[in-house]
Amino acid sequence: MDALHSAGIRFAEALQSGPPWLEKFWISVTSLADPKSVFTFFFPLAYFLDRKVGVSVLWIGLVSEWLNVIFKWILFGERPFWWVLESGLASKEPLALRQFPLSCETGPGDPSGHCMITGAALWPLVTALAALASRASGSLVLKLSPFITYTLLLVAVGLSRVFILAHFPHQVVTGILAGAALGWGLQDRAPLAHTPRFFVATALALLLGTLSLHSLVTAAGINIDW
């Protein structure tokens, strides 16, 4: 893993060596794709366009947020900002790396929550826009434009996370793949006919399940808060 991590640091160096205007772009992208944006921006937008799509975005966002925590407890994953110091790489050779206000994220890093949660939650919105474009025009480019935009957005989000040293490249790839798979698998399974009470009960069940799993893993001698 050290070789993979070192390669990721070199990639981050290359990204940070770009023109100054790119710095503002990457920071804007990573802020826009914060998982909370799923609930504060993308869900209201999707719900305004179509109630079914909006509920799907909310449901998938909730489930993917929970699964991301569980995956991180299983896969762990170093954070670049901390790894360069803990591994001793920073003392062995000069590194042209810069720190940003968003760099010092703690907790396991694999998979990237920004990529996974955003990728999963946006899938039903993207497929709905693609269906709308298909009905409006016979142009293949227009039909595929939502998916092309979706892919470019996730790639940009992944690069922004590497740029600020929050994740290694392989962690953002894992997040993108997991997010797209979750979005595809869950978009037709949203509980559209349920009342708000169901969602509250589900959220509580996920919370209690998470706390229980945390206790069990800790009791087994595994420090998931490392």
mmCIF file of N, CA and C in Angstrom, residues 29 32-33 42 118 122 147-159 176:
data_model
loop_
_atom_site.group_PDB
_atom_site.id
_atom_site.type_symbol
_atom_site.label_atom_id
_atom_site.label_comp_id
_atom_site.label_asym_id
_atom_site.label_seq_id
_atom_site.Cartn_x
_atom_site.Cartn_y
_atom_site.Cartn_z
ATOM 1 N N VAL A 29 -15.568 23.027 -6.173
ATOM 2 C CA VAL A 29 -16.157 21.731 -6.514
ATOM 3 C C VAL A 29 -16.312 20.865 -5.270
ATOM 4 N N LEU A 32 -19.190 22.207 -3.214
ATOM 5 C CA LEU A 32 -20.487 21.941 -3.834
ATOM 6 C C LEU A 32 -20.912 20.497 -3.654
ATOM 7 N N ALA A 33 -19.939 19.575 -3.720
ATOM 8 C CA ALA A 33 -20.249 18.146 -3.651
ATOM 9 C C ALA A 33 -20.240 17.598 -2.230
ATOM 10 N N PHE A 42 -29.844 19.297 -3.859
ATOM 11 C CA PHE A 42 -30.257 18.372 -4.920
ATOM 12 C C PHE A 42 -31.628 17.751 -4.659
ATOM 13 N N THR A 118 -22.628 11.553 -3.319
ATOM 14 C CA THR A 118 -23.092 12.404 -4.420
ATOM 15 C C THR A 118 -23.395 11.568 -5.650
ATOM 16 N N LEU A 122 -27.355 11.335 -7.001
ATOM 17 C CA LEU A 122 -27.658 12.029 -8.251
ATOM 18 C C LEU A 122 -28.110 11.083 -9.368
ATOM 19 N N PHE A 147 -25.711 11.923 -18.600
ATOM 20 C CA PHE A 147 -24.739 10.954 -18.098
ATOM 21 C C PHE A 147 -23.307 11.460 -18.288
ATOM 22 N N ILE A 148 -23.063 12.181 -19.388
ATOM 23 C CA ILE A 148 -21.738 12.756 -19.597
ATOM 24 C C ILE A 148 -21.445 13.805 -18.525
ATOM 25 N N THR A 149 -22.444 14.645 -18.233
ATOM 26 C CA THR A 149 -22.285 15.659 -17.188
ATOM 27 C C THR A 149 -22.061 15.008 -15.826
ATOM 28 N N TYR A 150 -22.822 13.953 -15.548
ATOM 29 C CA TYR A 150 -22.699 13.199 -14.295
ATOM 30 C C TYR A 150 -21.283 12.639 -14.141
ATOM 31 N N THR A 151 -20.762 12.043 -15.202
ATOM 32 C CA THR A 151 -19.423 11.454 -15.157
ATOM 33 C C THR A 151 -18.360 12.530 -14.947
ATOM 34 N N LEU A 152 -18.471 13.624 -15.704
ATOM 35 C CA LEU A 152 -17.498 14.710 -15.568
ATOM 36 C C LEU A 152 -17.544 15.324 -14.169
ATOM 37 N N LEU A 153 -18.754 15.432 -13.606
ATOM 38 C CA LEU A 153 -18.885 15.984 -12.261
ATOM 39 C C LEU A 153 -18.187 15.096 -11.236
ATOM 40 N N LEU A 154 -18.404 13.794 -11.323
ATOM 41 C CA LEU A 154 -17.785 12.888 -10.353
ATOM 42 C C LEU A 154 -16.269 12.855 -10.500
ATOM 43 N N VAL A 155 -15.790 12.920 -11.736
ATOM 44 C CA VAL A 155 -14.339 12.977 -11.941
ATOM 45 C C VAL A 155 -13.777 14.262 -11.327
ATOM 46 N N ALA A 156 -14.481 15.378 -11.537
ATOM 47 C CA ALA A 156 -14.042 16.654 -10.964
ATOM 48 C C ALA A 156 -14.063 16.605 -9.438
ATOM 49 N N VAL A 157 -15.095 16.000 -8.872
ATOM 50 C CA VAL A 157 -15.184 15.871 -7.414
ATOM 51 C C VAL A 157 -14.016 15.035 -6.891
ATOM 52 N N GLY A 158 -13.747 13.921 -7.576
ATOM 53 C CA GLY A 158 -12.638 13.067 -7.163
ATOM 54 C C GLY A 158 -11.305 13.793 -7.213
ATOM 55 N N LEU A 159 -11.061 14.527 -8.286
ATOM 56 C CA LEU A 159 -9.810 15.272 -8.413
ATOM 57 C C LEU A 159 -9.710 16.361 -7.340
ATOM 58 N N ILE A 176 -16.558 6.541 -6.448
ATOM 59 C CA ILE A 176 -17.339 6.740 -7.665
ATOM 60 C C ILE A 176 -18.030 5.451 -8.089
#
